[in-house]
Every structure is written in structure tokens, then in C-alpha cells.
């Protein structure tokens, strides 16, 4: 299948007479579904679907300009809705628009992924921040309410006519849109053309079978007995390097796997929504396919009746199968398993997302190996080559304060192994946490010896220096590699050793008060909540004193990947890290490689020349040390600095109608510090934000970073919470309500059984956390905002079978109100503050 041939072509606002120039759009490869012209101004819509798709036209009201069709090909099952709204704003037009929205709501009651597109003529909506800035226009408000309720996301952010975004592409399926761009107008139209591609289309990749160890059914008793009979002192005495000791350990453990862990065959590179049905259902589906083929050939009405009867029977069997699966999920009472199931059902089901190759004229690549190499090249492109100039780093401790040695006793190792999260994901060494946790007592002795020798010899096994990177989609179009973040899998045994080192390292830094009090990231009794509470306390005190506060949000570009190893070691030395510990960390940072894994395909390895190892335990603490002296460099009268790992902000309060030059001086010092330590600033993402009760003009003063004026933001996302200029948090609440409604819609769509306990657990697991993150910071006191948050739970429970006729108070017998839960969180947090 040619990827450059569109699946669908739509035409809006055009005369749809018999002489429509179909040849210009689709000569023979497309079939046409169209709505005849209904308005004298020339409005109308048409939908052309490629002929190799299965298409079912969905009937709608005749007096709205709308075409709807269900299309299917491969694993893609989507409902395409094409709309047109004339650019008029009378009362009658509003009623017609409300009817159009009502029809669209009815069409959204489907389990298919929905793609809605067309010319909606709503220039009042700012699509870059529509969830924070609702329009005042009634048409725009009605349309946004519909989007929020149905869980749609809008992908067109560039102007499509003049300076306005009038033509839209919306979908309720995360990751369905592979790529989208706005091109020149078609023919003589005054609207730009929107080209986009969909995921879930068939791929040229073939499926293959691989064998994996099924550790869930392993005979751990026999493994313990086998490993306990090994005389490790005797075995290790014949080897003389860390790599040889490690290879010996892996060899014995691998032999025990071969003897006592069953192998299972799994098919890889298949769509994530593929389901392995029981044999009875597979036989029914095969018979259904044969009956369909017989009717398709004979065209006899009797064969059609037989096929319809059997298709209904298959549908019932499938429905009962899914109901049983979901009920078993409830009975298992495994929150992690339940959460993974929801994530699987609600996230993109595509394993065939094409990726843009920028080195090949932006061609869309579907080959897994090429994709893996594209991702690896992109992730490596941000690395930094050390410039050879290490700034002077005066000692932060006296000569008597240092840390050079770490102890590794079998008891320590066993304790760390027992506390590992029982995950089945394995790094390059092939040993998952689940195995280490199960065999903690047995493996503690040989691992303690290997850890100790690795530390004393400043040497690490080769597999400990490797990382397997998985690209995780963030947002936007799935074809752009920039829209992915790398998640690394490293050696699980190495991470166990890192935990022992990290615990003693952090204890040393905290006991000697070497970590700045302004840092809240990855430290005990610190979090995003403590960072925001300290910051907002300063903001509110300034407002009470009738002062204006300017805040500068600093964004470091790929900070964790650009740390210079030479400069990091110099800073470690300044903090009293010396001897074997410093030399081991140097070896831990050197000679590292990474590969990207797409499905089961691995890219070519790339050497890592900078950065702290992501996916490791020690890397986070090393970065905290690297950025630790930043607040000291920015120390100026009335300037405050707060850090959460690499998220930094500085702010200054001053009297209205004046400004403080200290904040600009702090920015100048920041530039010098960043240049000295080779951390790049993402200037377009650095923002200035003003907090005041007064009316103000943002043009009065501009802060500069490297001689670039910083953009002013009226609503800034600070550690996940949207801050507005008056600290009302109304924009934040609107944003989380939108996201929560999106997830609630997806949950209602993806579950078959409609069981009350199942849906309530899904809501509590997957939706409610969005509404309760950092509530001690932004908990509202206005009834309107309180009701807006509560409406998510109210609407969700209203649509559950058996609860729709109950009042909201009666429905709360199974759940607490969100307001009550926020009060409980406030009380719990206060208790922790006073008892810490």
C-alpha cells in the first residue's frame, strides 16, 4: 500500500453539482460519498474514500451539512465525520449550529476511533491554548463544550485561511494522527489544504515468533536449590576480572533458567490490539469467514440469512468472552495489572506508525530497523562534546569531610533486592527485577562480591554500560521523532548496586548540608507540591502587600543528556567525593552505548559522550550535584530561585509601576553559568510571567536572555499546575477537567461489560488522579470551580448502568465527593508537615 496516497479526501464549502471536477481529486482509486448542496451560498461537503477501504455510509439528518462514513482497513476502524458551518452569526444560525453539534454527538456513540474534520469557521478559538482561554463567542463556547465532553484533541495549529484557523482535524484517539501539515490551497480555493495521515494502517513488516522465559511459572524452589549448591568462593578463584566474574554469574543463572523456567512462544511485531482468542471462538470466526465468502460468491438470499445468523452468534460469543475477561480483571484485585489493561485499551493501538526521515526528504519510514536508527540518531544529536575548559570549582567541604568508600555486604544487597519493584522488564543483562526479588537471599552473596570488586577495581561489566531505549510518544503527530521521549532500560543488577551507592551518597550530602535548600527534586520529603507551596506562599504574600511579582521560567534543553562528564567529575570532587567512589563513577559514565528498540528490532549502537545515564538510579543524584550551585550564582537581593531537578524558576517582587533590575542581572548571570558548564538554554521555551492584582501592559518592559526578549505568558505551566496572573487557578481547573473528560470517555468506550464495579475502578485508577494532583496547591473555594471539577465524576457515574436514576448523593455511596477528598488531602499534608 502506498503511504503517499491519502486514505480520504474531503471537500468543504463547494458546489457539489454533477460536474464536480472529480478527476482533479480522485480519478478511479476513490469512491465518493457526498452531501448535496443545501444552501444557496454554495456550502456543502463531500468525502472521497480510497477504494481499497471497506466503507459504510452512516445516515444523518438531511438539513445539516455533514457526511459520515465508517472506514476499515487492516487494524484501522475509524468513523470519519466531515462538517461545514457557514460563517454567519445570527440567532437562526446558532440554532442550526446547535443542531449540527447534536448530530455529531449522536455520531460519537461508537466504539470506533473518530476523526472529525471540516471548515467550522470559528476564528474566535485560540487552538494553541483553547483549554485555558475559552472564547466569548457563543458558537465557540458551544463547540468547545462538545470537544471537552467527547474527549477530542485538535491538531491544526497553523492558519488555514488568512490569519485564522478555520479548518480543523479532531480525533478522540491518542496517537491516531501520524503526521499533519498545512499546504497551499487546492485549485482556486482561498483555504489552505490540510494533509494528514493515519496510523493503524497495514505495514509491510511481517510477524515473527520468538521464545521468552515465562518467569511467572518458574520453579523458584529448584532455582534456589541449584544456585545454593554453587561454591562461589571456589568458582570465583579461577577468574581475575570483573567481567569474568560477571560472566560466570550470568552463566550459572542462565543454566538455572534453562532447567527450571518454561519457554513460551510469543508473536512479535503484531498490532497491540490483536487478541489471542480461545480455540472455540477462533473456530467460530473461521466458519463466519467461510459463510461470508460463500454468500459473497453465490449472492443468494438464503446464504445471506445463514451468514447473518452466524455473525450474530459470533458477536454474542465475543461479547461474553470480553465480559468474562473484564470480570476476571476485577477479581484479580491487582491494581498494576488493571492500570496496564486500561493503558493498553485507551492508548493508541498502532504498532505501525510511520516515522519521518529528515535526511531523506521527510519520507515516511515504516521499516522497523530504519525507524530505530532514526530515533537513535535523534536522541544522540543532543549530546555535548566537552570544550576542554572546566571552570574553577572551589571545595564545598573541609579536608575532614569526604566520601570515598562504599560498603557492599550480603545483607545490604539482599535488602535492596527484596525491595525491587517486581517488574518483568529486563535490561541488556536479561535478568528482570522479579527474579532478583524472588532470589534475593540466594543471589546476595555472589552479587555482593561482584559489587565490591567492581567498586575496588573501578571497572564495570560491558552489559552494565549498555542501555536499551524505547521511544515513548508524548503528544502531537506520531510521525515526528521530536514528539517522543527516550525511556532507557539498563542492567537491573547494576541498578541494585547503584541503589546502595546512591543511598550512602545522598545521606552524606544531606548530613553535611551540601544540597541547596531550593532543590525539591528526587529528595526525601520533597516533591513538586513542596516546591509549589513555597513558591505560591511568596506570590500570595506579595499580592497581599500590593506588590507585583515577575517570574522567569527557565528551560534547559535536554539537560540530562548534555551534562559534561569532565565537568561533573570536577564538581563531585569539590563536594568531597573522592577515592574509589570518584573513580568508579568515572568508569560508570565512560564507554556507555545505547540502542533503540522498536518492537523486537534493535538499532545500531551509538556511543554516549555526555549526560547522566537515564534509566539509572545514580544518574538523578549526579544531575542534582551538577546543578546544585546554580542558586548560589543567582543570589541577588530580592531574587528567589526554586529548582525541581532541571526545572528552574526565579522571581522578584517589587512595587507597582516600577521594576527591579535584579531579575535581569540574575538572567545575565544564568547565561554565564550555563555557558561555563555547557548546559544549553531552550530560549523559545523560557518564559516571563507577571503576577499582580493591577492592570498592566506587558510591553512596558522585557527581560532578555542572550539578547533575546523573553515572551510573556499569561498562563504558565509550573510543574504540572497552570499559574495565571491572579492565582485563581481557573485555567488549570479547566485544563484538567478537559483531560479527565477525555479519559472518562475513552474508558466508557473501551470496556464491553459495562459492569459498575469495573467502570468505577477504572475511573478511580485512571481518571481521578488527574483531578487530584497537587490539590493542596490549587484547591478552589469558588462554588463554580468546585462544581466544574465535580461534574467529571457526576457525569461519569450518571452514565453507569443501574446508577443513572439515582441522585448524585446516592451515587456517592461508592465514592467520596472530590471536594471531600481534597479536604482530606489538605489535612494529611498538614499532618506530615508538622510531624516531619
PDB file of N, CA and C in Angstrom, residues 580-655:
ATOM      1  N   UNK A 580      38.003   5.777  45.684  1.00  0.00           N
ATOM      2  CA  UNK A 580      37.379   4.737  44.869  1.00  0.00           C
ATOM      3  C   UNK A 580      36.011   5.156  44.326  1.00  0.00           C
ATOM      4  N   UNK A 581      35.267   5.915  45.109  1.00  0.00           N
ATOM      5  CA  UNK A 581      33.922   6.315  44.667  1.00  0.00           C
ATOM      6  C   UNK A 581      34.001   7.205  43.435  1.00  0.00           C
ATOM      7  N   UNK A 582      34.895   8.190  43.442  1.00  0.00           N
ATOM      8  CA  UNK A 582      35.028   9.084  42.292  1.00  0.00           C
ATOM      9  C   UNK A 582      35.505   8.311  41.064  1.00  0.00           C
ATOM     10  N   UNK A 583      36.462   7.393  41.264  1.00  0.00           N
ATOM     11  CA  UNK A 583      36.979   6.620  40.135  1.00  0.00           C
ATOM     12  C   UNK A 583      35.909   5.669  39.593  1.00  0.00           C
ATOM     13  N   UNK A 584      35.082   5.079  40.479  1.00  0.00           N
ATOM     14  CA  UNK A 584      34.025   4.190  39.999  1.00  0.00           C
ATOM     15  C   UNK A 584      32.974   4.969  39.213  1.00  0.00           C
ATOM     16  N   UNK A 585      32.601   6.165  39.706  1.00  0.00           N
ATOM     17  CA  UNK A 585      31.626   6.979  38.975  1.00  0.00           C
ATOM     18  C   UNK A 585      32.171   7.363  37.606  1.00  0.00           C
ATOM     19  N   UNK A 586      33.485   7.659  37.550  1.00  0.00           N
ATOM     20  CA  UNK A 586      34.103   7.979  36.262  1.00  0.00           C
ATOM     21  C   UNK A 586      33.975   6.794  35.301  1.00  0.00           C
ATOM     22  N   UNK A 587      34.203   5.584  35.807  1.00  0.00           N
ATOM     23  CA  UNK A 587      34.049   4.395  34.965  1.00  0.00           C
ATOM     24  C   UNK A 587      32.586   4.161  34.612  1.00  0.00           C
ATOM     25  N   UNK A 588      31.690   4.487  35.520  1.00  0.00           N
ATOM     26  CA  UNK A 588      30.250   4.331  35.300  1.00  0.00           C
ATOM     27  C   UNK A 588      29.761   5.236  34.170  1.00  0.00           C
ATOM     28  N   UNK A 589      30.401   6.410  34.010  1.00  0.00           N
ATOM     29  CA  UNK A 589      29.988   7.368  32.978  1.00  0.00           C
ATOM     30  C   UNK A 589      30.675   7.118  31.639  1.00  0.00           C
ATOM     31  N   UNK A 590      31.786   6.403  31.639  1.00  0.00           N
ATOM     32  CA  UNK A 590      32.607   6.271  30.434  1.00  0.00           C
ATOM     33  C   UNK A 590      32.235   5.005  29.651  1.00  0.00           C
ATOM     34  N   UNK A 591      32.431   5.092  28.335  1.00  0.00           N
ATOM     35  CA  UNK A 591      32.283   3.920  27.485  1.00  0.00           C
ATOM     36  C   UNK A 591      30.872   3.386  27.362  1.00  0.00           C
ATOM     37  N   UNK A 592      29.891   4.214  27.569  1.00  0.00           N
ATOM     38  CA  UNK A 592      28.498   3.757  27.524  1.00  0.00           C
ATOM     39  C   UNK A 592      27.991   3.762  26.077  1.00  0.00           C
ATOM     40  N   UNK A 593      27.061   2.866  25.793  1.00  0.00           N
ATOM     41  CA  UNK A 593      26.421   2.807  24.481  1.00  0.00           C
ATOM     42  C   UNK A 593      24.916   2.656  24.668  1.00  0.00           C
ATOM     43  N   UNK A 594      24.181   2.959  23.617  1.00  0.00           N
ATOM     44  CA  UNK A 594      22.729   2.777  23.654  1.00  0.00           C
ATOM     45  C   UNK A 594      22.229   2.303  22.299  1.00  0.00           C
ATOM     46  N   UNK A 595      21.164   1.525  22.336  1.00  0.00           N
ATOM     47  CA  UNK A 595      20.450   1.126  21.131  1.00  0.00           C
ATOM     48  C   UNK A 595      18.975   1.448  21.346  1.00  0.00           C
ATOM     49  N   UNK A 596      18.260   1.693  20.268  1.00  0.00           N
ATOM     50  CA  UNK A 596      16.818   1.932  20.325  1.00  0.00           C
ATOM     51  C   UNK A 596      16.109   0.669  19.872  1.00  0.00           C
ATOM     52  N   UNK A 597      15.073   0.299  20.615  1.00  0.00           N
ATOM     53  CA  UNK A 597      14.308  -0.906  20.285  1.00  0.00           C
ATOM     54  C   UNK A 597      12.915  -0.516  19.809  1.00  0.00           C
ATOM     55  N   UNK A 598      12.564  -0.951  18.605  1.00  0.00           N
ATOM     56  CA  UNK A 598      11.218  -0.809  18.061  1.00  0.00           C
ATOM     57  C   UNK A 598      10.655  -2.214  17.901  1.00  0.00           C
ATOM     58  N   UNK A 599       9.604  -2.528  18.659  1.00  0.00           N
ATOM     59  CA  UNK A 599       9.097  -3.902  18.735  1.00  0.00           C
ATOM     60  C   UNK A 599      10.244  -4.805  19.185  1.00  0.00           C
ATOM     61  N   UNK A 600      10.699  -5.705  18.329  1.00  0.00           N
ATOM     62  CA  UNK A 600      11.821  -6.571  18.703  1.00  0.00           C
ATOM     63  C   UNK A 600      13.082  -6.236  17.918  1.00  0.00           C
ATOM     64  N   UNK A 601      13.071  -5.123  17.189  1.00  0.00           N
ATOM     65  CA  UNK A 601      14.195  -4.746  16.333  1.00  0.00           C
ATOM     66  C   UNK A 601      15.076  -3.735  17.046  1.00  0.00           C
ATOM     67  N   UNK A 602      16.394  -3.962  17.033  1.00  0.00           N
ATOM     68  CA  UNK A 602      17.360  -3.079  17.688  1.00  0.00           C
ATOM     69  C   UNK A 602      18.122  -2.278  16.650  1.00  0.00           C
ATOM     70  N   UNK A 603      18.373  -1.014  16.971  1.00  0.00           N
ATOM     71  CA  UNK A 603      19.144  -0.148  16.083  1.00  0.00           C
ATOM     72  C   UNK A 603      20.630  -0.469  16.203  1.00  0.00           C
ATOM     73  N   UNK A 604      21.427   0.178  15.381  1.00  0.00           N
ATOM     74  CA  UNK A 604      22.880   0.117  15.543  1.00  0.00           C
ATOM     75  C   UNK A 604      23.258   0.867  16.822  1.00  0.00           C
ATOM     76  N   UNK A 605      24.292   0.410  17.571  1.00  0.00           N
ATOM     77  CA  UNK A 605      24.664   1.093  18.813  1.00  0.00           C
ATOM     78  C   UNK A 605      25.321   2.443  18.548  1.00  0.00           C
ATOM     79  N   UNK A 606      25.130   3.353  19.474  1.00  0.00           N
ATOM     80  CA  UNK A 606      25.752   4.674  19.418  1.00  0.00           C
ATOM     81  C   UNK A 606      26.444   4.927  20.756  1.00  0.00           C
ATOM     82  N   UNK A 607      27.653   5.471  20.707  1.00  0.00           N
ATOM     83  CA  UNK A 607      28.392   5.779  21.923  1.00  0.00           C
ATOM     84  C   UNK A 607      27.832   7.052  22.565  1.00  0.00           C
ATOM     85  N   UNK A 608      27.718   7.022  23.871  1.00  0.00           N
ATOM     86  CA  UNK A 608      27.205   8.158  24.630  1.00  0.00           C
ATOM     87  C   UNK A 608      28.388   8.961  25.148  1.00  0.00           C
ATOM     88  N   UNK A 609      28.472  10.214  24.738  1.00  0.00           N
ATOM     89  CA  UNK A 609      29.639  11.024  25.094  1.00  0.00           C
ATOM     90  C   UNK A 609      29.320  12.071  26.157  1.00  0.00           C
ATOM     91  N   UNK A 610      28.060  12.190  26.537  1.00  0.00           N
ATOM     92  CA  UNK A 610      27.707  13.167  27.565  1.00  0.00           C
ATOM     93  C   UNK A 610      26.428  12.723  28.251  1.00  0.00           C
ATOM     94  N   UNK A 611      26.089  13.424  29.322  1.00  0.00           N
ATOM     95  CA  UNK A 611      24.828  13.164  30.007  1.00  0.00           C
ATOM     96  C   UNK A 611      24.972  12.169  31.139  1.00  0.00           C
ATOM     97  N   UNK A 612      24.021  12.243  32.064  1.00  0.00           N
ATOM     98  CA  UNK A 612      23.933  11.236  33.117  1.00  0.00           C
ATOM     99  C   UNK A 612      23.036  10.126  32.603  1.00  0.00           C
ATOM    100  N   UNK A 613      23.360   8.862  32.921  1.00  0.00           N
ATOM    101  CA  UNK A 613      22.595   7.742  32.343  1.00  0.00           C
ATOM    102  C   UNK A 613      21.134   7.770  32.767  1.00  0.00           C
ATOM    103  N   UNK A 614      20.254   8.006  31.816  1.00  0.00           N
ATOM    104  CA  UNK A 614      18.833   7.956  32.118  1.00  0.00           C
ATOM    105  C   UNK A 614      18.400   6.500  32.217  1.00  0.00           C
ATOM    106  N   UNK A 615      17.447   6.253  33.105  1.00  0.00           N
ATOM    107  CA  UNK A 615      17.055   4.891  33.390  1.00  0.00           C
ATOM    108  C   UNK A 615      17.875   4.286  34.509  1.00  0.00           C
ATOM    109  N   UNK A 616      18.902   5.007  34.966  1.00  0.00           N
ATOM    110  CA  UNK A 616      19.718   4.539  36.082  1.00  0.00           C
ATOM    111  C   UNK A 616      19.217   5.162  37.380  1.00  0.00           C
ATOM    112  N   UNK A 617      19.726   4.664  38.500  1.00  0.00           N
ATOM    113  CA  UNK A 617      19.371   5.214  39.811  1.00  0.00           C
ATOM    114  C   UNK A 617      20.294   6.367  40.175  1.00  0.00           C
ATOM    115  N   UNK A 618      21.569   6.200  39.912  1.00  0.00           N
ATOM    116  CA  UNK A 618      22.568   7.183  40.321  1.00  0.00           C
ATOM    117  C   UNK A 618      22.537   8.440  39.461  1.00  0.00           C
ATOM    118  N   UNK A 619      22.046   8.324  38.228  1.00  0.00           N
ATOM    119  CA  UNK A 619      22.062   9.465  37.314  1.00  0.00           C
ATOM    120  C   UNK A 619      21.311  10.671  37.835  1.00  0.00           C
ATOM    121  N   UNK A 620      20.180  10.455  38.507  1.00  0.00           N
ATOM    122  CA  UNK A 620      19.398  11.575  39.031  1.00  0.00           C
ATOM    123  C   UNK A 620      20.176  12.347  40.082  1.00  0.00           C
ATOM    124  N   UNK A 621      20.822  11.627  40.997  1.00  0.00           N
ATOM    125  CA  UNK A 621      21.599  12.305  42.048  1.00  0.00           C
ATOM    126  C   UNK A 621      22.794  13.029  41.464  1.00  0.00           C
ATOM    127  N   UNK A 622      23.429  12.450  40.461  1.00  0.00           N
ATOM    128  CA  UNK A 622      24.560  13.123  39.820  1.00  0.00           C
ATOM    129  C   UNK A 622      24.129  14.437  39.180  1.00  0.00           C
ATOM    130  N   UNK A 623      22.931  14.451  38.586  1.00  0.00           N
ATOM    131  CA  UNK A 623      22.466  15.700  37.985  1.00  0.00           C
ATOM    132  C   UNK A 623      22.166  16.746  39.062  1.00  0.00           C
ATOM    133  N   UNK A 624      21.608  16.327  40.191  1.00  0.00           N
ATOM    134  CA  UNK A 624      21.352  17.282  41.275  1.00  0.00           C
ATOM    135  C   UNK A 624      22.642  17.950  41.728  1.00  0.00           C
ATOM    136  N   UNK A 625      23.727  17.182  41.771  1.00  0.00           N
ATOM    137  CA  UNK A 625      25.013  17.764  42.146  1.00  0.00           C
ATOM    138  C   UNK A 625      25.490  18.726  41.066  1.00  0.00           C
ATOM    139  N   UNK A 626      25.252  18.378  39.800  1.00  0.00           N
ATOM    140  CA  UNK A 626      25.736  19.224  38.698  1.00  0.00           C
ATOM    141  C   UNK A 626      25.064  20.597  38.698  1.00  0.00           C
ATOM    142  N   UNK A 627      23.790  20.644  39.062  1.00  0.00           N
ATOM    143  CA  UNK A 627      23.050  21.910  39.002  1.00  0.00           C
ATOM    144  C   UNK A 627      22.951  22.567  40.376  1.00  0.00           C
ATOM    145  N   UNK A 628      23.584  21.972  41.379  1.00  0.00           N
ATOM    146  CA  UNK A 628      23.386  22.389  42.767  1.00  0.00           C
ATOM    147  C   UNK A 628      23.844  23.813  43.049  1.00  0.00           C
ATOM    148  N   UNK A 629      24.898  24.285  42.375  1.00  0.00           N
ATOM    149  CA  UNK A 629      25.424  25.621  42.673  1.00  0.00           C
ATOM    150  C   UNK A 629      24.726  26.741  41.904  1.00  0.00           C
ATOM    151  N   UNK A 630      23.711  26.404  41.100  1.00  0.00           N
ATOM    152  CA  UNK A 630      23.011  27.448  40.338  1.00  0.00           C
ATOM    153  C   UNK A 630      22.380  28.502  41.234  1.00  0.00           C
ATOM    154  N   UNK A 631      21.634  28.155  42.314  1.00  0.00           N
ATOM    155  CA  UNK A 631      21.057  29.211  43.162  1.00  0.00           C
ATOM    156  C   UNK A 631      22.100  30.142  43.765  1.00  0.00           C
ATOM    157  N   UNK A 632      23.306  29.606  44.080  1.00  0.00           N
ATOM    158  CA  UNK A 632      24.348  30.470  44.649  1.00  0.00           C
ATOM    159  C   UNK A 632      24.811  31.513  43.639  1.00  0.00           C
ATOM    160  N   UNK A 633      24.864  31.130  42.356  1.00  0.00           N
ATOM    161  CA  UNK A 633      25.303  32.075  41.322  1.00  0.00           C
ATOM    162  C   UNK A 633      24.269  33.167  41.073  1.00  0.00           C
ATOM    163  N   UNK A 634      23.000  32.871  41.360  1.00  0.00           N
ATOM    164  CA  UNK A 634      21.923  33.836  41.090  1.00  0.00           C
ATOM    165  C   UNK A 634      21.499  34.590  42.337  1.00  0.00           C
ATOM    166  N   UNK A 635      22.294  34.489  43.400  1.00  0.00           N
ATOM    167  CA  UNK A 635      21.915  35.091  44.673  1.00  0.00           C
ATOM    168  C   UNK A 635      22.044  36.609  44.582  1.00  0.00           C
ATOM    169  N   UNK A 636      20.890  37.275  44.561  1.00  0.00           N
ATOM    170  CA  UNK A 636      20.815  38.733  44.482  1.00  0.00           C
ATOM    171  C   UNK A 636      19.721  39.203  45.430  1.00  0.00           C
ATOM    172  N   UNK A 637      19.770  40.476  45.882  1.00  0.00           N
ATOM    173  CA  UNK A 637      18.708  40.991  46.763  1.00  0.00           C
ATOM    174  C   UNK A 637      17.334  40.836  46.113  1.00  0.00           C
ATOM    175  N   UNK A 638      16.406  40.236  46.841  1.00  0.00           N
ATOM    176  CA  UNK A 638      15.011  40.132  46.427  1.00  0.00           C
ATOM    177  C   UNK A 638      14.776  39.152  45.281  1.00  0.00           C
ATOM    178  N   UNK A 639      15.781  38.386  44.875  1.00  0.00           N
ATOM    179  CA  UNK A 639      15.606  37.383  43.830  1.00  0.00           C
ATOM    180  C   UNK A 639      15.587  36.003  44.474  1.00  0.00           C
ATOM    181  N   UNK A 640      14.541  35.240  44.204  1.00  0.00           N
ATOM    182  CA  UNK A 640      14.392  33.896  44.761  1.00  0.00           C
ATOM    183  C   UNK A 640      14.505  32.879  43.627  1.00  0.00           C
ATOM    184  N   UNK A 641      15.084  31.736  43.935  1.00  0.00           N
ATOM    185  CA  UNK A 641      15.260  30.664  42.950  1.00  0.00           C
ATOM    186  C   UNK A 641      14.707  29.371  43.525  1.00  0.00           C
ATOM    187  N   UNK A 642      13.969  28.638  42.717  1.00  0.00           N
ATOM    188  CA  UNK A 642      13.451  27.329  43.108  1.00  0.00           C
ATOM    189  C   UNK A 642      13.790  26.325  42.013  1.00  0.00           C
ATOM    190  N   UNK A 643      14.157  25.111  42.433  1.00  0.00           N
ATOM    191  CA  UNK A 643      14.543  24.065  41.497  1.00  0.00           C
ATOM    192  C   UNK A 643      13.734  22.801  41.756  1.00  0.00           C
ATOM    193  N   UNK A 644      13.397  22.116  40.675  1.00  0.00           N
ATOM    194  CA  UNK A 644      12.943  20.730  40.756  1.00  0.00           C
ATOM    195  C   UNK A 644      13.708  19.990  39.675  1.00  0.00           C
ATOM    196  N   UNK A 645      14.847  19.403  40.066  1.00  0.00           N
ATOM    197  CA  UNK A 645      15.787  18.809  39.111  1.00  0.00           C
ATOM    198  C   UNK A 645      16.219  19.887  38.120  1.00  0.00           C
ATOM    199  N   UNK A 646      15.875  19.743  36.832  1.00  0.00           N
ATOM    200  CA  UNK A 646      16.294  20.740  35.852  1.00  0.00           C
ATOM    201  C   UNK A 646      15.259  21.830  35.626  1.00  0.00           C
ATOM    202  N   UNK A 647      14.089  21.750  36.274  1.00  0.00           N
ATOM    203  CA  UNK A 647      13.076  22.801  36.158  1.00  0.00           C
ATOM    204  C   UNK A 647      13.429  23.917  37.129  1.00  0.00           C
ATOM    205  N   UNK A 648      13.747  25.073  36.580  1.00  0.00           N
ATOM    206  CA  UNK A 648      14.186  26.202  37.406  1.00  0.00           C
ATOM    207  C   UNK A 648      13.288  27.401  37.175  1.00  0.00           C
ATOM    208  N   UNK A 649      13.079  28.173  38.216  1.00  0.00           N
ATOM    209  CA  UNK A 649      12.363  29.444  38.094  1.00  0.00           C
ATOM    210  C   UNK A 649      12.967  30.434  39.066  1.00  0.00           C
ATOM    211  N   UNK A 650      12.986  31.679  38.673  1.00  0.00           N
ATOM    212  CA  UNK A 650      13.455  32.767  39.536  1.00  0.00           C
ATOM    213  C   UNK A 650      12.403  33.864  39.516  1.00  0.00           C
ATOM    214  N   UNK A 651      12.247  34.547  40.642  1.00  0.00           N
ATOM    215  CA  UNK A 651      11.203  35.565  40.705  1.00  0.00           C
ATOM    216  C   UNK A 651      11.616  36.688  41.643  1.00  0.00           C
ATOM    217  N   UNK A 652      10.985  37.820  41.435  1.00  0.00           N
ATOM    218  CA  UNK A 652      11.316  39.028  42.183  1.00  0.00           C
ATOM    219  C   UNK A 652      10.045  39.853  42.342  1.00  0.00           C
ATOM    220  N   UNK A 653       9.798  40.379  43.527  1.00  0.00           N
ATOM    221  CA  UNK A 653       8.618  41.200  43.801  1.00  0.00           C
ATOM    222  C   UNK A 653       9.038  42.648  43.965  1.00  0.00           C
ATOM    223  N   UNK A 654       8.191  43.572  43.490  1.00  0.00           N
ATOM    224  CA  UNK A 654       8.524  44.997  43.533  1.00  0.00           C
ATOM    225  C   UNK A 654       7.235  45.805  43.522  1.00  0.00           C
ATOM    226  N   UNK A 655       7.346  47.068  43.793  1.00  0.00           N
ATOM    227  CA  UNK A 655       6.185  47.952  43.840  1.00  0.00           C
ATOM    228  C   UNK A 655       5.634  48.170  42.436  1.00  0.00           C
TER     229      UNK A 655
END
